[in-house]
Short mmCIF file of C-alpha atoms in Angstrom, two decimals:
data_model
loop_
_atom_site.label_atom_id
_atom_site.label_comp_id
_atom_site.label_asym_id
_atom_site.label_seq_id
_atom_site.Cartn_x
_atom_site.Cartn_y
_atom_site.Cartn_z
CA MET T 1 -6.29 -72.26 37.88
CA ALA T 2 -4.77 -69.68 35.53
CA ASP T 3 -6.60 -66.43 34.91
CA LEU T 4 -8.62 -66.96 31.72
CA TYR T 5 -8.06 -63.41 30.50
CA SER T 6 -4.30 -63.86 30.88
CA VAL T 7 -4.49 -67.18 29.00
CA LEU T 8 -5.91 -65.35 25.97
CA GLY T 9 -3.81 -62.23 26.56
CA VAL T 10 -6.77 -59.80 26.77
CA GLU T 11 -7.91 -57.20 29.28
CA ARG T 12 -10.84 -57.98 31.59
CA ASP T 13 -13.01 -55.36 29.85
CA ALA T 14 -12.31 -56.73 26.34
CA ASP T 15 -15.38 -57.02 24.12
CA GLN T 16 -16.45 -60.22 22.33
CA ASP T 17 -14.82 -59.27 19.03
CA HIS T 18 -11.47 -58.63 20.73
CA ILE T 19 -11.67 -61.95 22.60
CA LYS T 20 -12.52 -63.79 19.40
CA ARG T 21 -9.61 -62.20 17.49
CA ALA T 22 -7.18 -63.03 20.31
CA TYR T 23 -8.30 -66.67 20.32
CA ARG T 24 -8.03 -67.03 16.56
CA LYS T 25 -4.54 -65.55 16.56
CA LEU T 26 -3.38 -68.06 19.19
CA ALA T 27 -5.27 -70.97 17.63
CA ARG T 28 -3.53 -70.50 14.28
CA LYS T 29 -0.17 -70.99 16.04
CA LEU T 30 -1.13 -73.73 18.50
CA HIS T 31 -3.64 -75.91 16.64
CA PRO T 32 -2.62 -79.62 16.69
CA ASP T 33 -2.77 -79.72 12.90
CA VAL T 34 -0.12 -77.02 12.77
CA ASN T 35 2.05 -77.90 15.77
CA SER T 36 2.30 -81.48 17.08
CA ASP T 37 4.40 -80.67 20.16
CA PRO T 38 2.61 -82.15 23.24
CA GLU T 39 3.16 -79.01 25.33
CA THR T 40 1.73 -76.90 22.52
CA GLN T 41 -1.32 -79.15 22.35
CA ASP T 42 -1.88 -78.72 26.09
CA HIS T 43 -1.63 -74.96 25.62
CA PHE T 44 -4.14 -75.15 22.77
CA LYS T 45 -6.61 -76.97 24.99
CA GLU T 46 -6.06 -74.33 27.67
CA ILE T 47 -6.83 -71.39 25.36
CA THR T 48 -9.82 -73.24 23.92
CA ALA T 49 -11.23 -73.85 27.39
CA ALA T 50 -10.65 -70.18 28.26
CA TYR T 51 -12.40 -69.08 25.08
CA GLU T 52 -15.39 -71.33 25.79
CA VAL T 53 -15.94 -69.46 29.05
CA LEU T 54 -15.19 -65.89 27.93
CA SER T 55 -17.14 -66.16 24.67
CA ASP T 56 -20.32 -67.17 26.53
CA PRO T 57 -21.91 -64.15 28.31
CA GLY T 58 -23.43 -66.28 31.05
CA LYS T 59 -20.27 -68.27 31.78
CA ARG T 60 -18.16 -65.11 31.60
CA ARG T 61 -20.43 -63.31 34.09
CA ASN T 62 -20.21 -66.30 36.44
CA TYR T 63 -16.42 -66.34 36.11
CA ASP T 64 -16.11 -62.58 36.72
CA MET T 65 -18.16 -62.99 39.91
CA GLY T 66 -15.68 -65.52 41.25
CA GLY T 67 -17.10 -68.70 39.77
CA ASP T 68 -15.30 -71.14 37.52
CA GLY T 69 -17.36 -70.40 34.40
CA GLY T 70 -18.85 -73.88 34.40
CA PHE T 71 -15.58 -75.85 34.58
CA GLY T 72 -15.16 -76.09 38.34
CA ASN T 73 -15.49 -79.04 40.68
CA PHE T 74 -18.44 -79.97 42.85
CA GLY T 75 -16.71 -80.52 46.19
CA ASN T 76 -13.91 -83.03 45.66
CA ALA T 77 -15.86 -85.42 43.46
CA GLY T 78 -14.34 -84.20 40.19
CA PHE T 79 -17.55 -83.19 38.42
CA GLY T 80 -19.77 -80.12 38.24
CA PHE T 81 -23.43 -79.52 39.10
CA GLY T 82 -24.36 -79.95 35.43
CA ASP T 83 -22.76 -83.41 35.53
CA ILE T 84 -24.99 -84.47 38.43
CA MET T 85 -28.07 -83.32 36.50
CA ASP T 86 -26.81 -85.29 33.49
CA ALA T 87 -26.37 -88.38 35.67
CA PHE T 88 -29.93 -88.23 37.05
CA PHE T 89 -31.74 -87.27 33.86
CA GLY T 90 -29.50 -88.91 31.27
CA ALA T 91 -28.67 -85.76 29.30
CA GLY T 92 -25.00 -86.66 29.28
CA ALA T 93 -25.41 -90.30 28.42
CA GLY T 94 -26.56 -89.79 24.84
CA ASN T 95 -24.91 -88.01 21.95
CA ARG T 96 -26.42 -84.55 21.45
CA GLY T 97 -24.56 -84.17 18.18
CA PRO T 98 -22.18 -81.53 16.86
CA ARG T 99 -23.30 -77.95 16.68
CA PRO T 100 -23.48 -76.38 13.22
CA ARG T 101 -20.74 -74.04 12.02
CA MET T 102 -23.27 -71.99 10.12
CA ARG T 103 -25.37 -69.88 12.48
CA ALA T 104 -27.64 -66.87 12.09
CA GLY T 105 -26.06 -63.45 12.46
CA GLN T 106 -26.90 -60.79 15.01
CA ASP T 107 -29.11 -57.76 14.49
CA ALA T 108 -27.44 -54.36 14.33
CA LEU T 109 -28.57 -50.86 15.32
CA ILE T 110 -27.47 -47.52 13.93
CA ARG T 111 -28.81 -44.03 14.73
CA ILE T 112 -29.12 -41.28 12.15
CA GLU T 113 -30.10 -37.64 12.52
CA VAL T 114 -32.77 -36.02 10.37
CA ASP T 115 -33.98 -32.43 10.43
CA LEU T 116 -37.62 -31.45 10.85
CA ASP T 117 -38.15 -30.99 7.12
CA GLU T 118 -36.89 -34.54 6.39
CA ALA T 119 -38.97 -35.96 9.23
CA CYS T 120 -42.11 -34.25 7.91
CA PHE T 121 -41.83 -35.08 4.23
CA GLY T 122 -39.58 -38.16 4.23
CA THR T 123 -36.27 -38.58 2.46
CA GLU T 124 -33.75 -41.11 1.21
CA ARG T 125 -30.32 -41.56 2.72
CA GLU T 126 -27.22 -43.64 2.18
CA ILE T 127 -25.67 -44.82 5.41
CA SER T 128 -22.20 -46.27 5.88
CA VAL T 129 -22.10 -49.29 8.20
CA GLU T 130 -19.17 -51.46 9.27
CA SER T 131 -20.31 -55.00 10.02
CA ALA T 132 -19.55 -58.68 9.45
CA VAL T 133 -20.08 -59.74 5.83
CA ARG T 134 -19.63 -63.06 4.05
CA CYS T 135 -16.01 -63.75 3.16
CA THR T 136 -15.79 -63.64 -0.62
CA LYS T 137 -12.53 -65.57 -0.75
CA CYS T 138 -14.00 -68.76 0.75
CA ASP T 139 -17.70 -67.95 0.21
CA GLY T 140 -18.36 -68.38 3.92
CA THR T 141 -16.95 -71.91 4.31
CA GLY T 142 -13.92 -70.76 6.32
CA CYS T 143 -11.66 -73.11 4.32
CA ALA T 144 -8.74 -72.15 2.12
CA ASP T 145 -8.98 -72.90 -1.60
CA GLY T 146 -9.05 -76.65 -2.31
CA SER T 147 -9.55 -77.67 1.33
CA LYS T 148 -12.53 -78.71 3.42
CA PRO T 149 -13.31 -79.48 7.09
CA ARG T 150 -11.97 -82.73 8.52
CA ILE T 151 -13.62 -85.01 11.08
CA CYS T 152 -12.27 -84.25 14.55
CA ASP T 153 -9.75 -86.90 15.71
CA ILE T 154 -10.76 -86.49 19.35
CA CYS T 155 -14.56 -86.77 19.30
CA ARG T 156 -14.84 -88.58 15.95
CA GLY T 157 -17.39 -86.11 14.68
CA ARG T 158 -19.75 -86.23 17.68
CA GLY T 159 -18.89 -82.73 18.88
CA GLU T 160 -18.54 -83.88 22.47
CA THR T 161 -16.45 -86.17 24.60
CA GLN T 162 -17.61 -88.52 27.35
CA GLN T 163 -15.97 -89.41 30.61
CA VAL T 164 -16.81 -91.95 33.33
CA THR T 165 -16.10 -90.85 36.89
CA ARG T 166 -16.80 -92.31 40.33
CA SER T 167 -19.00 -90.39 42.71
CA PHE T 168 -21.06 -90.91 45.84
CA ILE T 169 -23.91 -92.10 43.60
CA GLY T 170 -21.74 -94.56 41.70
CA GLN T 171 -20.28 -94.34 38.23
CA VAL T 172 -21.33 -91.24 36.31
CA MET T 173 -20.95 -90.74 32.57
CA THR T 174 -20.68 -87.09 31.61
CA SER T 175 -20.53 -85.36 28.25
CA ARG T 176 -18.84 -82.09 27.41
CA PRO T 177 -18.28 -80.16 24.19
CA CYS T 178 -15.06 -81.32 22.57
CA VAL T 179 -12.30 -78.79 23.32
CA ASN T 180 -10.44 -79.73 20.15
CA CYS T 181 -13.22 -78.87 17.69
CA GLN T 182 -15.27 -76.62 20.06
CA GLY T 183 -18.28 -78.89 19.61
CA TYR T 184 -18.45 -78.70 15.82
CA GLY T 185 -17.41 -82.30 15.25
CA SER T 186 -14.91 -81.19 12.62
CA VAL T 187 -11.82 -79.02 12.37
CA ILE T 188 -10.61 -76.79 9.57
CA PRO T 189 -7.03 -77.87 8.93
CA ASP T 190 -6.36 -75.14 6.38
CA PRO T 191 -8.32 -72.00 7.36
CA CYS T 192 -9.05 -69.29 4.84
CA PRO T 193 -6.30 -66.65 5.18
CA GLU T 194 -8.83 -63.87 4.71
CA CYS T 195 -11.32 -64.73 7.49
CA ALA T 196 -9.19 -67.14 9.61
CA GLY T 197 -11.84 -69.85 9.29
CA ASP T 198 -14.84 -67.82 10.48
CA GLY T 199 -16.47 -67.48 7.06
CA ARG T 200 -16.94 -63.72 7.45
CA VAL T 201 -14.89 -60.54 7.60
CA ARG T 202 -15.42 -56.97 8.74
CA ALA T 203 -16.22 -54.56 5.95
CA ARG T 204 -17.86 -51.18 5.43
CA GLN T 205 -21.04 -51.11 3.37
CA THR T 206 -23.10 -48.28 1.92
CA ILE T 207 -26.80 -49.04 2.37
CA PRO T 208 -29.70 -46.98 0.97
CA VAL T 209 -32.44 -46.16 3.48
CA LYS T 210 -35.88 -44.79 2.68
CA ILE T 211 -37.14 -42.65 5.57
CA PRO T 212 -40.95 -42.36 5.50
CA ALA T 213 -42.75 -39.07 6.07
CA GLY T 214 -43.87 -38.47 9.66
CA VAL T 215 -41.06 -40.20 11.56
CA GLU T 216 -39.90 -38.83 14.89
CA THR T 217 -37.19 -39.48 17.45
CA GLY T 218 -37.24 -43.10 18.61
CA ASN T 219 -38.88 -44.55 15.50
CA ARG T 220 -36.95 -47.51 14.01
CA ILE T 221 -36.78 -48.64 10.41
CA GLN T 222 -36.12 -52.38 9.94
CA LEU T 223 -33.89 -53.45 7.05
CA SER T 224 -34.21 -57.22 6.82
CA GLY T 225 -31.02 -59.14 6.15
CA ARG T 226 -28.74 -56.07 6.37
CA GLY T 227 -27.32 -56.85 9.82
CA GLU T 228 -24.34 -59.03 10.77
CA VAL T 229 -23.68 -62.14 8.66
CA GLY T 230 -23.57 -65.21 10.90
CA PRO T 231 -20.52 -67.44 11.56
CA GLY T 232 -19.80 -69.92 8.81
CA GLY T 233 -21.48 -67.64 6.29
CA GLY T 234 -24.85 -68.00 8.06
CA PRO T 235 -27.84 -65.79 7.24
CA ALA T 236 -27.55 -62.15 8.20
CA GLY T 237 -29.57 -60.53 10.96
CA ASP T 238 -31.57 -57.35 10.52
CA LEU T 239 -30.35 -53.76 10.61
CA TYR T 240 -32.43 -51.28 12.60
CA VAL T 241 -32.11 -47.58 11.79
CA GLU T 242 -33.21 -45.43 14.73
CA ILE T 243 -34.34 -41.88 13.99
CA VAL T 244 -33.07 -38.88 15.94
CA GLN T 245 -34.77 -35.63 14.89
CA THR T 246 -32.68 -32.50 15.41
CA PRO T 247 -34.36 -29.34 16.83
CA HIS T 248 -35.64 -26.66 14.44
CA GLU T 249 -34.65 -23.03 14.89
CA PHE T 250 -38.22 -21.67 15.09
CA LEU T 251 -40.68 -24.57 14.97
CA LEU T 252 -41.40 -26.82 17.96
CA ARG T 253 -42.90 -30.25 17.32
CA ASP T 254 -45.51 -31.95 19.49
CA GLY T 255 -46.50 -35.16 17.73
CA ASP T 256 -47.85 -34.14 14.33
CA THR T 257 -48.59 -30.58 15.51
CA LEU T 258 -46.10 -27.76 15.03
CA HIS T 259 -45.90 -24.59 17.14
CA ILE T 260 -44.28 -21.26 16.42
CA ALA T 261 -44.05 -18.12 18.59
CA LEU T 262 -44.48 -14.65 17.10
CA GLY T 263 -43.82 -11.35 18.83
CA ILE T 264 -46.05 -8.51 17.55
CA THR T 265 -46.17 -4.82 18.38
CA MET T 266 -48.81 -3.29 20.60
CA ALA T 267 -50.16 -1.30 17.67
CA ALA T 268 -50.42 -4.40 15.43
CA ALA T 269 -52.28 -6.25 18.18
CA ALA T 270 -54.69 -3.37 18.69
CA LEU T 271 -55.32 -2.48 15.03
CA GLY T 272 -54.88 -5.91 13.41
CA THR T 273 -52.55 -6.76 10.58
CA THR T 274 -51.33 -9.55 8.30
CA LEU T 275 -47.95 -11.13 9.06
CA SER T 276 -45.69 -13.52 7.13
CA VAL T 277 -45.16 -16.72 9.11
CA GLU T 278 -42.40 -19.24 8.36
CA THR T 279 -43.59 -22.84 7.82
CA LEU T 280 -42.11 -26.03 6.41
CA ASP T 281 -43.81 -25.12 3.11
CA GLY T 282 -42.32 -21.63 3.04
CA PRO T 283 -43.71 -18.28 4.29
CA ILE T 284 -47.50 -17.93 4.46
CA PRO T 285 -49.68 -14.90 5.40
CA VAL T 286 -51.50 -15.05 8.72
CA MET T 287 -54.14 -12.48 9.63
CA ILE T 288 -53.99 -10.94 13.10
CA LYS T 289 -57.39 -9.68 14.24
CA ALA T 290 -57.76 -6.25 15.82
CA GLY T 291 -57.69 -6.44 19.60
CA THR T 292 -55.56 -9.59 19.76
CA GLN T 293 -54.28 -10.28 23.28
CA SER T 294 -50.87 -11.60 24.29
CA GLY T 295 -51.03 -15.40 24.53
CA ALA T 296 -53.62 -15.79 21.79
CA THR T 297 -53.21 -18.69 19.35
CA ILE T 298 -54.08 -18.99 15.67
CA PRO T 299 -54.40 -22.50 14.18
CA VAL T 300 -53.26 -23.01 10.60
CA LYS T 301 -54.75 -26.21 9.20
CA GLY T 302 -52.58 -28.74 7.38
CA LYS T 303 -49.22 -27.05 7.95
CA GLY T 304 -47.94 -29.47 10.57
CA VAL T 305 -46.15 -32.81 10.21
CA THR T 306 -47.32 -35.57 7.86
CA HIS T 307 -49.16 -38.37 9.65
CA LEU T 308 -46.86 -41.42 9.72
CA ARG T 309 -49.76 -43.81 9.22
CA GLY T 310 -52.50 -42.48 6.99
CA GLY T 311 -52.74 -39.42 4.81
CA GLY T 312 -52.91 -35.76 5.69
CA ARG T 313 -50.91 -33.52 8.01
CA GLY T 314 -51.24 -32.01 11.43
CA ASP T 315 -51.74 -28.31 12.15
CA LEU T 316 -49.45 -25.37 12.82
CA ILE T 317 -50.32 -23.35 15.93
CA VAL T 318 -49.15 -19.72 15.91
CA HIS T 319 -48.65 -18.33 19.45
CA LEU T 320 -48.76 -14.54 19.76
CA GLU T 321 -46.95 -12.41 22.30
CA VAL T 322 -47.61 -8.68 22.37
CA HIS T 323 -44.42 -6.70 22.96
CA THR T 324 -44.78 -3.58 25.08
CA PRO T 325 -42.30 -0.81 24.11
CA THR T 326 -39.64 -0.18 26.75
CA LYS T 327 -38.17 3.07 25.45
CA LEU T 328 -40.32 6.01 24.34
CA ASN T 329 -39.28 9.50 23.31
CA LYS T 330 -41.13 12.52 24.62
CA GLU T 331 -43.50 12.77 21.66
CA GLN T 332 -44.39 9.07 21.90
CA GLU T 333 -45.04 9.38 25.63
CA GLU T 334 -47.37 12.33 25.04
CA LEU T 335 -49.27 10.51 22.32
CA LEU T 336 -49.62 7.39 24.46
CA ALA T 337 -50.83 9.46 27.41
CA LYS T 338 -53.34 11.17 25.15
CA PHE T 339 -54.50 7.76 23.94
CA ALA T 340 -55.01 6.57 27.52
CA GLN T 341 -56.92 9.77 28.32
CA LEU T 342 -59.22 9.29 25.34
CA ARG T 343 -59.95 5.74 26.50
CA GLY T 344 -60.68 6.90 30.00
CA GLU T 345 -57.86 4.89 31.48
CA LYS T 346 -56.56 5.95 34.91
CA ASP T 347 -53.13 5.41 36.47
CA GLY T 348 -53.04 2.73 39.14
CA GLU T 349 -56.04 0.79 37.84
CA ALA T 350 -55.62 -2.96 37.29
CA GLN T 351 -57.95 -5.79 36.33
CA MET T 352 -57.43 -9.11 38.10
CA GLN T 353 -56.73 -11.95 35.64
CA ARG T 354 -57.13 -15.67 36.28
CA HIS T 355 -53.76 -17.39 35.94
CA ASP T 356 -53.60 -19.97 33.14
CA GLY T 357 -50.13 -21.50 33.04
CA GLY T 358 -51.00 -23.12 29.71
CA PHE T 359 -48.85 -24.36 26.90
CA PHE T 360 -47.59 -20.97 25.74
CA SER T 361 -45.55 -20.34 28.91
CA LYS T 362 -43.80 -23.69 28.40
CA PHE T 363 -43.42 -22.89 24.73
CA ARG T 364 -41.64 -19.62 25.47
CA ASP T 365 -39.35 -21.38 27.93
CA ALA T 366 -38.44 -23.94 25.28
CA PHE T 367 -37.48 -21.14 22.88
CA GLY T 368 -35.66 -19.17 25.55
CA ARG T 369 -37.87 -16.13 25.08
#
C-alpha cells in the first residue's frame, strides 16, 4: 500500500489546509470529467482515498500509528471491522444518503493585548483576521458561472457504493462513501476558478471589537458568526477574542484591586506629609500620617479596576516603604545622634518583631524593589 502522504505529495506534519489544497490541485488535473484516461481515473481514486484518511483526524491518527486509516483488511476476508458491524446490525444494507456540501464553519480564536487602562475602562478595537469567507464569485456554490452540480455517475446520487463479499458468516453487503464524489452524491464538473469548488476562499477581514470595562487576561469575547465560513458556503462559526493584559509600569493588579508601592523618607514617615500618587485617573493626593511605619498600607476607595459585572470599581492599595538614608555627612550624623539622644535611644538596643511575610513582601518582589 502506497504511503498516503506521498500520494498527495505532502509532508507528514502537513496541516489540514495544506492537505486540502494539495488534494484540490491534483483533483483538478485527474478528475474523470477532465481526464478520461483509465490510468488517470485509477490515480484519481487513489488520491481521493488518501484524502479521505488524511482529512479525518481520527483516521489520520490511526494511520500514523501504523493502522490502515479504516481501509485495511480484517484477516484475509477482504472486509474491515466496520463491515462486520454493518453485516450484523444492518447499517451497511440501507442507503444512508449523501452528505451535504454545505456544512457549518469552525470557530476561530485570536488573542489581543490590552493595557491596564483599556482593561479598566474598556475600549474599542479593530482587529485584522485572515479566515475562510464565502466566495463572492460563485456565492458559495463552488460552481463556475452557468454550471451546477451533476449527479455522480458511480453512486447515482446515493453518496455511497455497495459491495457484496463472501465471508465466514456468508454473503455480506457493505456500504462505503463513494470515492468519486466523496459521499456528496454529486460532482462539480466545472468548479469555480476562484475557490476550486469549495465555496469559500481565504481573505483578511477587519472586524470591530468592543472590549468591556473590567476584562482581564483569559477573558474571551464571543463574536457570533465572525469565524470560519463553512464548506459550500455554509454558516460561519464564531470568533473568540481572548484578552491578554500587559503589565503596568507601577500598578499591580489583583482582580479588581490595584496596588502601588511608594518609597518615603524617614522624615516624611515620622512627621507626616501629603504625597502625589499616580492612578489610572491621574495623580491624586494621599495623606501620610505622622509615625507611619514601613509596610503600612493606605486604601484609596474606588480607584481600582471597574467591576466586569455590575457597577463600581475596586480599590487602590498604597504600600509604603520607609527608606533609611545610607550616606550621611558629618553634620547630618551629629543631628541624627542628637535626635537619638533626645529620644533616649541607646546603641545596641533592639525590639523583637513578629515576622509577617504578608502581601507587601511579594509585592516588592514583583516590582523588583
